[in-house]
């Protein structure tokens, strides 16, 4: 019998989504515990001083184990496997997967998520008023630049980092899927990226994400459509 695994996550946080995708891809069973990290009594605060999900609570050889935030979760999942799993065995592809992971954790987060998701998601949650038009324009311009980079990558590769699925694909899909929920991606402008995303949406690990709903905001018409 596998050790119990409890995932504390917020459905529309990209890092939480990446953790869910990775757990699903690895076929690790877990107990789903949604949290609201902006609230003072969020249970994540009991485990992680930063207060940020995702957090996994599990056991390791009979001892409690707490994994705080996405890098620890992905590292733990990789350690459970008998062969390279979300980090390719090929040295060049492994390095590229790590490079892209860092890209999303820094550049994409700072230039796109911190702007668009703040305006579209955080402001309604925190009651900070309506979206600001100038910020939306800046975030959308930055998003286009990032999508153009990704379009070039998938035009030359089977997956983002090379010949096989890696953590870079799951992390990228986690970020893009939140933006897609809010209708921020015009897929017709990015045909190669659309094909890549369609492959990911069709994987079993993705199904729970397609059922997520943000209170007060319906998803884009194509959000849950596998043939969008």
PDB file of C-alpha atoms in Angstrom:
ATOM      1  CA  UNK A   1       0.000   0.000   0.000  1.00  0.00           C
ATOM      2  CA  UNK A   2       1.391   3.401  -1.031  1.00  0.00           C
ATOM      3  CA  UNK A   3       2.039   6.066   1.569  1.00  0.00           C
ATOM      4  CA  UNK A   4      -0.726   8.690   1.792  1.00  0.00           C
ATOM      5  CA  UNK A   5      -0.050  11.797  -0.283  1.00  0.00           C
ATOM      6  CA  UNK A   6      -1.938  15.040   0.383  1.00  0.00           C
ATOM      7  CA  UNK A   7      -1.590  17.901  -2.108  1.00  0.00           C
ATOM      8  CA  UNK A   8      -2.406  21.416  -0.892  1.00  0.00           C
ATOM      9  CA  UNK A   9      -2.964  23.570  -3.957  1.00  0.00           C
ATOM     10  CA  UNK A  10      -4.806  26.507  -5.508  1.00  0.00           C
ATOM     11  CA  UNK A  11      -6.416  25.480  -8.789  1.00  0.00           C
ATOM     12  CA  UNK A  12      -5.494  28.634 -10.726  1.00  0.00           C
ATOM     13  CA  UNK A  13      -1.901  28.973  -9.546  1.00  0.00           C
ATOM     14  CA  UNK A  14       0.408  27.731 -12.345  1.00  0.00           C
ATOM     15  CA  UNK A  15       2.806  26.003  -9.929  1.00  0.00           C
ATOM     16  CA  UNK A  16      -0.067  24.100  -8.335  1.00  0.00           C
ATOM     17  CA  UNK A  17      -1.303  23.078 -11.756  1.00  0.00           C
ATOM     18  CA  UNK A  18       2.159  21.843 -12.735  1.00  0.00           C
ATOM     19  CA  UNK A  19       2.285  19.745  -9.574  1.00  0.00           C
ATOM     20  CA  UNK A  20      -1.099  18.197 -10.381  1.00  0.00           C
ATOM     21  CA  UNK A  21       0.002  17.429 -13.940  1.00  0.00           C
ATOM     22  CA  UNK A  22       3.243  15.834 -12.759  1.00  0.00           C
ATOM     23  CA  UNK A  23       1.494  13.714 -10.125  1.00  0.00           C
ATOM     24  CA  UNK A  24      -1.043  12.608 -12.719  1.00  0.00           C
ATOM     25  CA  UNK A  25       1.617  11.822 -15.300  1.00  0.00           C
ATOM     26  CA  UNK A  26       3.476   9.734 -12.694  1.00  0.00           C
ATOM     27  CA  UNK A  27       0.205   8.041 -11.677  1.00  0.00           C
ATOM     28  CA  UNK A  28       0.755   8.893  -8.034  1.00  0.00           C
ATOM     29  CA  UNK A  29      -2.477   8.873  -6.069  1.00  0.00           C
ATOM     30  CA  UNK A  30      -3.085  11.863  -3.850  1.00  0.00           C
ATOM     31  CA  UNK A  31      -5.760  13.479  -1.726  1.00  0.00           C
ATOM     32  CA  UNK A  32      -6.920  16.759  -3.198  1.00  0.00           C
ATOM     33  CA  UNK A  33      -6.900  19.662  -0.701  1.00  0.00           C
ATOM     34  CA  UNK A  34      -7.713  23.030  -2.312  1.00  0.00           C
ATOM     35  CA  UNK A  35      -6.480  26.101  -0.411  1.00  0.00           C
ATOM     36  CA  UNK A  36      -6.836  29.888  -0.620  1.00  0.00           C
ATOM     37  CA  UNK A  37      -3.260  31.121  -0.096  1.00  0.00           C
ATOM     38  CA  UNK A  38      -4.231  34.786   0.283  1.00  0.00           C
ATOM     39  CA  UNK A  39      -6.208  34.060   3.445  1.00  0.00           C
ATOM     40  CA  UNK A  40      -4.487  34.362   6.839  1.00  0.00           C
ATOM     41  CA  UNK A  41      -5.687  30.966   8.049  1.00  0.00           C
ATOM     42  CA  UNK A  42      -4.570  29.064   4.944  1.00  0.00           C
ATOM     43  CA  UNK A  43      -3.285  25.644   6.115  1.00  0.00           C
ATOM     44  CA  UNK A  44      -0.241  25.946   3.841  1.00  0.00           C
ATOM     45  CA  UNK A  45       1.149  28.442   6.374  1.00  0.00           C
ATOM     46  CA  UNK A  46       1.515  25.570   8.843  1.00  0.00           C
ATOM     47  CA  UNK A  47       3.961  23.798   6.508  1.00  0.00           C
ATOM     48  CA  UNK A  48       5.647  26.438   4.368  1.00  0.00           C
ATOM     49  CA  UNK A  49       6.955  29.732   5.815  1.00  0.00           C
ATOM     50  CA  UNK A  50       6.414  31.442   2.434  1.00  0.00           C
ATOM     51  CA  UNK A  51       2.728  30.525   2.515  1.00  0.00           C
ATOM     52  CA  UNK A  52       2.885  29.373  -1.100  1.00  0.00           C
ATOM     53  CA  UNK A  53       1.394  26.202  -2.550  1.00  0.00           C
ATOM     54  CA  UNK A  54       1.823  23.590  -3.817  1.00  0.00           C
ATOM     55  CA  UNK A  55       2.724  21.634  -0.709  1.00  0.00           C
ATOM     56  CA  UNK A  56       2.695  17.848  -0.416  1.00  0.00           C
ATOM     57  CA  UNK A  57       2.392  16.060   2.905  1.00  0.00           C
ATOM     58  CA  UNK A  58       3.404  12.400   2.750  1.00  0.00           C
ATOM     59  CA  UNK A  59       5.571   9.760   4.456  1.00  0.00           C
ATOM     60  CA  UNK A  60       9.084   8.542   3.705  1.00  0.00           C
ATOM     61  CA  UNK A  61      10.145   5.244   5.303  1.00  0.00           C
ATOM     62  CA  UNK A  62       7.747   5.808   8.157  1.00  0.00           C
ATOM     63  CA  UNK A  63       8.662   9.433   8.767  1.00  0.00           C
ATOM     64  CA  UNK A  64       6.585  12.527   7.867  1.00  0.00           C
ATOM     65  CA  UNK A  65       7.780  14.318   4.748  1.00  0.00           C
ATOM     66  CA  UNK A  66       6.672  17.779   3.654  1.00  0.00           C
ATOM     67  CA  UNK A  67       7.514  19.044   0.162  1.00  0.00           C
ATOM     68  CA  UNK A  68       7.203  22.809  -0.181  1.00  0.00           C
ATOM     69  CA  UNK A  69       6.649  24.356  -3.605  1.00  0.00           C
ATOM     70  CA  UNK A  70       7.071  23.044  -7.128  1.00  0.00           C
ATOM     71  CA  UNK A  71      10.844  22.309  -7.356  1.00  0.00           C
ATOM     72  CA  UNK A  72      10.660  20.064  -4.286  1.00  0.00           C
ATOM     73  CA  UNK A  73       7.535  18.332  -5.608  1.00  0.00           C
ATOM     74  CA  UNK A  74       9.065  17.682  -9.036  1.00  0.00           C
ATOM     75  CA  UNK A  75      12.319  16.480  -7.496  1.00  0.00           C
ATOM     76  CA  UNK A  76      10.457  14.060  -5.240  1.00  0.00           C
ATOM     77  CA  UNK A  77       8.413  12.692  -8.151  1.00  0.00           C
ATOM     78  CA  UNK A  78      11.602  12.197 -10.180  1.00  0.00           C
ATOM     79  CA  UNK A  79      13.205  10.376  -7.242  1.00  0.00           C
ATOM     80  CA  UNK A  80      10.318   7.884  -7.135  1.00  0.00           C
ATOM     81  CA  UNK A  81      11.001   6.659 -10.666  1.00  0.00           C
ATOM     82  CA  UNK A  82      13.286   3.822 -11.709  1.00  0.00           C
ATOM     83  CA  UNK A  83      14.391   5.675 -14.861  1.00  0.00           C
ATOM     84  CA  UNK A  84      14.533   9.325 -15.992  1.00  0.00           C
ATOM     85  CA  UNK A  85      10.960  10.555 -16.058  1.00  0.00           C
ATOM     86  CA  UNK A  86      10.307  14.279 -16.433  1.00  0.00           C
ATOM     87  CA  UNK A  87      13.987  15.108 -16.808  1.00  0.00           C
ATOM     88  CA  UNK A  88      15.286  13.387 -19.975  1.00  0.00           C
ATOM     89  CA  UNK A  89      18.294  11.051 -19.875  1.00  0.00           C
ATOM     90  CA  UNK A  90      19.894  12.933 -22.770  1.00  0.00           C
ATOM     91  CA  UNK A  91      22.198  15.604 -21.299  1.00  0.00           C
ATOM     92  CA  UNK A  92      21.279  18.301 -23.822  1.00  0.00           C
ATOM     93  CA  UNK A  93      17.543  17.761 -23.437  1.00  0.00           C
ATOM     94  CA  UNK A  94      17.895  17.617 -19.667  1.00  0.00           C
ATOM     95  CA  UNK A  95      19.700  20.957 -19.675  1.00  0.00           C
ATOM     96  CA  UNK A  96      17.072  22.444 -21.992  1.00  0.00           C
ATOM     97  CA  UNK A  97      14.231  21.243 -19.757  1.00  0.00           C
ATOM     98  CA  UNK A  98      15.896  22.945 -16.801  1.00  0.00           C
ATOM     99  CA  UNK A  99      16.501  26.122 -18.808  1.00  0.00           C
ATOM    100  CA  UNK A 100      12.855  26.349 -19.808  1.00  0.00           C
ATOM    101  CA  UNK A 101      11.738  25.592 -16.269  1.00  0.00           C
ATOM    102  CA  UNK A 102      13.797  28.561 -15.077  1.00  0.00           C
ATOM    103  CA  UNK A 103      12.426  30.690 -17.911  1.00  0.00           C
ATOM    104  CA  UNK A 104       8.849  30.157 -16.773  1.00  0.00           C
ATOM    105  CA  UNK A 105       9.715  30.581 -13.092  1.00  0.00           C
ATOM    106  CA  UNK A 106      11.327  33.975 -13.752  1.00  0.00           C
ATOM    107  CA  UNK A 107      10.740  35.660 -17.099  1.00  0.00           C
ATOM    108  CA  UNK A 108       7.252  34.362 -17.839  1.00  0.00           C
ATOM    109  CA  UNK A 109       6.117  34.805 -14.245  1.00  0.00           C
ATOM    110  CA  UNK A 110       7.451  38.383 -14.042  1.00  0.00           C
ATOM    111  CA  UNK A 111       6.466  39.603 -17.494  1.00  0.00           C
ATOM    112  CA  UNK A 112       3.157  37.808 -18.078  1.00  0.00           C
ATOM    113  CA  UNK A 113       1.605  36.188 -15.003  1.00  0.00           C
ATOM    114  CA  UNK A 114       2.409  39.026 -12.614  1.00  0.00           C
ATOM    115  CA  UNK A 115       0.555  41.364 -14.970  1.00  0.00           C
ATOM    116  CA  UNK A 116      -2.270  39.463 -16.653  1.00  0.00           C
ATOM    117  CA  UNK A 117      -3.157  37.117 -13.813  1.00  0.00           C
ATOM    118  CA  UNK A 118      -2.967  39.989 -11.357  1.00  0.00           C
ATOM    119  CA  UNK A 119      -5.452  41.979 -13.431  1.00  0.00           C
ATOM    120  CA  UNK A 120      -7.733  39.099 -14.424  1.00  0.00           C
ATOM    121  CA  UNK A 121      -7.612  36.909 -11.295  1.00  0.00           C
ATOM    122  CA  UNK A 122      -6.001  38.485  -8.240  1.00  0.00           C
ATOM    123  CA  UNK A 123      -7.911  41.747  -8.407  1.00  0.00           C
ATOM    124  CA  UNK A 124     -11.350  40.044  -8.302  1.00  0.00           C
ATOM    125  CA  UNK A 125     -10.223  37.714  -5.519  1.00  0.00           C
ATOM    126  CA  UNK A 126      -8.827  40.546  -3.390  1.00  0.00           C
ATOM    127  CA  UNK A 127     -11.504  43.073  -4.414  1.00  0.00           C
ATOM    128  CA  UNK A 128      -8.926  45.508  -5.791  1.00  0.00           C
ATOM    129  CA  UNK A 129     -11.120  46.961  -8.504  1.00  0.00           C
ATOM    130  CA  UNK A 130     -11.430  46.427 -12.259  1.00  0.00           C
ATOM    131  CA  UNK A 131      -8.551  45.509 -14.589  1.00  0.00           C
ATOM    132  CA  UNK A 132      -6.386  48.377 -15.792  1.00  0.00           C
ATOM    133  CA  UNK A 133      -6.332  48.744 -19.589  1.00  0.00           C
ATOM    134  CA  UNK A 134      -2.668  49.813 -19.768  1.00  0.00           C
ATOM    135  CA  UNK A 135      -1.507  46.846 -17.697  1.00  0.00           C
ATOM    136  CA  UNK A 136      -3.555  44.454 -19.816  1.00  0.00           C
ATOM    137  CA  UNK A 137      -1.946  45.810 -22.994  1.00  0.00           C
ATOM    138  CA  UNK A 138       1.553  45.424 -21.550  1.00  0.00           C
ATOM    139  CA  UNK A 139       0.864  41.909 -20.316  1.00  0.00           C
ATOM    140  CA  UNK A 140      -0.624  40.856 -23.638  1.00  0.00           C
ATOM    141  CA  UNK A 141       2.337  42.256 -25.566  1.00  0.00           C
ATOM    142  CA  UNK A 142       4.706  40.314 -23.316  1.00  0.00           C
ATOM    143  CA  UNK A 143       2.609  37.177 -23.754  1.00  0.00           C
ATOM    144  CA  UNK A 144       2.844  37.444 -27.538  1.00  0.00           C
ATOM    145  CA  UNK A 145       6.642  37.625 -27.348  1.00  0.00           C
ATOM    146  CA  UNK A 146       6.784  34.505 -25.179  1.00  0.00           C
ATOM    147  CA  UNK A 147       4.349  32.622 -27.396  1.00  0.00           C
ATOM    148  CA  UNK A 148       6.470  33.473 -30.444  1.00  0.00           C
ATOM    149  CA  UNK A 149       9.507  31.962 -28.704  1.00  0.00           C
ATOM    150  CA  UNK A 150       7.574  28.799 -27.847  1.00  0.00           C
ATOM    151  CA  UNK A 151       6.180  28.576 -31.389  1.00  0.00           C
ATOM    152  CA  UNK A 152       9.734  28.494 -32.731  1.00  0.00           C
ATOM    153  CA  UNK A 153      10.681  25.725 -30.291  1.00  0.00           C
ATOM    154  CA  UNK A 154       7.813  23.395 -31.142  1.00  0.00           C
ATOM    155  CA  UNK A 155       8.357  23.957 -34.857  1.00  0.00           C
ATOM    156  CA  UNK A 156      11.723  22.220 -34.543  1.00  0.00           C
ATOM    157  CA  UNK A 157      11.003  19.651 -31.803  1.00  0.00           C
ATOM    158  CA  UNK A 158       8.519  17.004 -30.768  1.00  0.00           C
ATOM    159  CA  UNK A 159       8.251  18.556 -27.287  1.00  0.00           C
ATOM    160  CA  UNK A 160       9.570  21.793 -25.826  1.00  0.00           C
ATOM    161  CA  UNK A 161      12.920  20.435 -24.649  1.00  0.00           C
ATOM    162  CA  UNK A 162      13.421  17.888 -27.413  1.00  0.00           C
ATOM    163  CA  UNK A 163      12.216  14.423 -28.366  1.00  0.00           C
ATOM    164  CA  UNK A 164      10.260  13.507 -25.238  1.00  0.00           C
ATOM    165  CA  UNK A 165       7.825  15.009 -22.778  1.00  0.00           C
ATOM    166  CA  UNK A 166       9.565  16.743 -19.877  1.00  0.00           C
ATOM    167  CA  UNK A 167       8.792  18.901 -16.884  1.00  0.00           C
ATOM    168  CA  UNK A 168       9.200  21.912 -19.178  1.00  0.00           C
ATOM    169  CA  UNK A 169       6.069  20.874 -21.093  1.00  0.00           C
ATOM    170  CA  UNK A 170       4.016  20.423 -17.939  1.00  0.00           C
ATOM    171  CA  UNK A 171       5.153  23.742 -16.469  1.00  0.00           C
ATOM    172  CA  UNK A 172       4.504  25.587 -19.719  1.00  0.00           C
ATOM    173  CA  UNK A 173       1.066  23.992 -20.039  1.00  0.00           C
ATOM    174  CA  UNK A 174       0.253  24.901 -16.437  1.00  0.00           C
ATOM    175  CA  UNK A 175       0.951  28.584 -17.098  1.00  0.00           C
ATOM    176  CA  UNK A 176      -0.744  28.678 -20.484  1.00  0.00           C
ATOM    177  CA  UNK A 177      -3.817  26.791 -19.290  1.00  0.00           C
ATOM    178  CA  UNK A 178      -4.623  29.457 -16.697  1.00  0.00           C
ATOM    179  CA  UNK A 179      -4.288  32.184 -19.314  1.00  0.00           C
ATOM    180  CA  UNK A 180      -6.357  30.075 -21.712  1.00  0.00           C
ATOM    181  CA  UNK A 181      -9.138  29.834 -19.126  1.00  0.00           C
ATOM    182  CA  UNK A 182      -9.409  33.635 -19.206  1.00  0.00           C
ATOM    183  CA  UNK A 183      -9.328  33.703 -23.014  1.00  0.00           C
ATOM    184  CA  UNK A 184      -5.923  35.374 -23.270  1.00  0.00           C
ATOM    185  CA  UNK A 185      -4.457  33.101 -25.968  1.00  0.00           C
ATOM    186  CA  UNK A 186      -5.510  33.378 -29.599  1.00  0.00           C
ATOM    187  CA  UNK A 187      -4.486  29.913 -30.691  1.00  0.00           C
ATOM    188  CA  UNK A 188      -5.093  30.526 -34.392  1.00  0.00           C
ATOM    189  CA  UNK A 189      -2.007  32.742 -34.370  1.00  0.00           C
ATOM    190  CA  UNK A 190       0.186  29.957 -33.003  1.00  0.00           C
ATOM    191  CA  UNK A 191      -0.560  26.768 -35.000  1.00  0.00           C
ATOM    192  CA  UNK A 192       2.471  24.769 -33.855  1.00  0.00           C
ATOM    193  CA  UNK A 193       1.898  25.661 -30.229  1.00  0.00           C
ATOM    194  CA  UNK A 194      -1.776  24.805 -30.607  1.00  0.00           C
ATOM    195  CA  UNK A 195      -0.861  21.290 -31.817  1.00  0.00           C
ATOM    196  CA  UNK A 196       1.545  20.873 -28.892  1.00  0.00           C
ATOM    197  CA  UNK A 197      -1.072  22.070 -26.389  1.00  0.00           C
ATOM    198  CA  UNK A 198      -3.713  19.808 -27.915  1.00  0.00           C
ATOM    199  CA  UNK A 199      -1.451  16.797 -27.320  1.00  0.00           C
ATOM    200  CA  UNK A 200      -1.092  17.767 -23.684  1.00  0.00           C
ATOM    201  CA  UNK A 201      -4.813  18.449 -23.216  1.00  0.00           C
ATOM    202  CA  UNK A 202      -5.521  14.932 -24.453  1.00  0.00           C
ATOM    203  CA  UNK A 203      -3.371  13.268 -21.782  1.00  0.00           C
ATOM    204  CA  UNK A 204      -5.246  11.799 -18.778  1.00  0.00           C
ATOM    205  CA  UNK A 205      -3.281  13.975 -16.334  1.00  0.00           C
ATOM    206  CA  UNK A 206      -4.862  17.081 -17.869  1.00  0.00           C
ATOM    207  CA  UNK A 207      -8.512  16.150 -17.389  1.00  0.00           C
ATOM    208  CA  UNK A 208      -8.882  17.447 -13.814  1.00  0.00           C
ATOM    209  CA  UNK A 209      -7.598  20.868 -14.875  1.00  0.00           C
ATOM    210  CA  UNK A 210     -10.254  21.143 -17.564  1.00  0.00           C
ATOM    211  CA  UNK A 211     -12.933  20.777 -14.882  1.00  0.00           C
ATOM    212  CA  UNK A 212     -11.606  23.721 -12.816  1.00  0.00           C
ATOM    213  CA  UNK A 213     -13.883  26.754 -12.569  1.00  0.00           C
ATOM    214  CA  UNK A 214     -13.097  30.241 -11.286  1.00  0.00           C
ATOM    215  CA  UNK A 215     -15.990  31.702  -9.320  1.00  0.00           C
ATOM    216  CA  UNK A 216     -17.758  34.423 -11.270  1.00  0.00           C
ATOM    217  CA  UNK A 217     -15.764  33.934 -14.474  1.00  0.00           C
ATOM    218  CA  UNK A 218     -16.739  31.240 -16.996  1.00  0.00           C
ATOM    219  CA  UNK A 219     -13.902  29.657 -19.012  1.00  0.00           C
ATOM    220  CA  UNK A 220     -13.183  30.522 -22.615  1.00  0.00           C
ATOM    221  CA  UNK A 221     -15.498  28.677 -25.002  1.00  0.00           C
ATOM    222  CA  UNK A 222     -12.683  26.348 -26.092  1.00  0.00           C
ATOM    223  CA  UNK A 223     -11.051  25.801 -22.693  1.00  0.00           C
ATOM    224  CA  UNK A 224     -12.217  22.200 -22.156  1.00  0.00           C
ATOM    225  CA  UNK A 225     -12.469  21.302 -25.856  1.00  0.00           C
ATOM    226  CA  UNK A 226      -9.855  18.765 -26.949  1.00  0.00           C
ATOM    227  CA  UNK A 227     -10.451  19.659 -30.606  1.00  0.00           C
ATOM    228  CA  UNK A 228     -10.352  23.433 -30.134  1.00  0.00           C
TER     229      UNK A 228
END
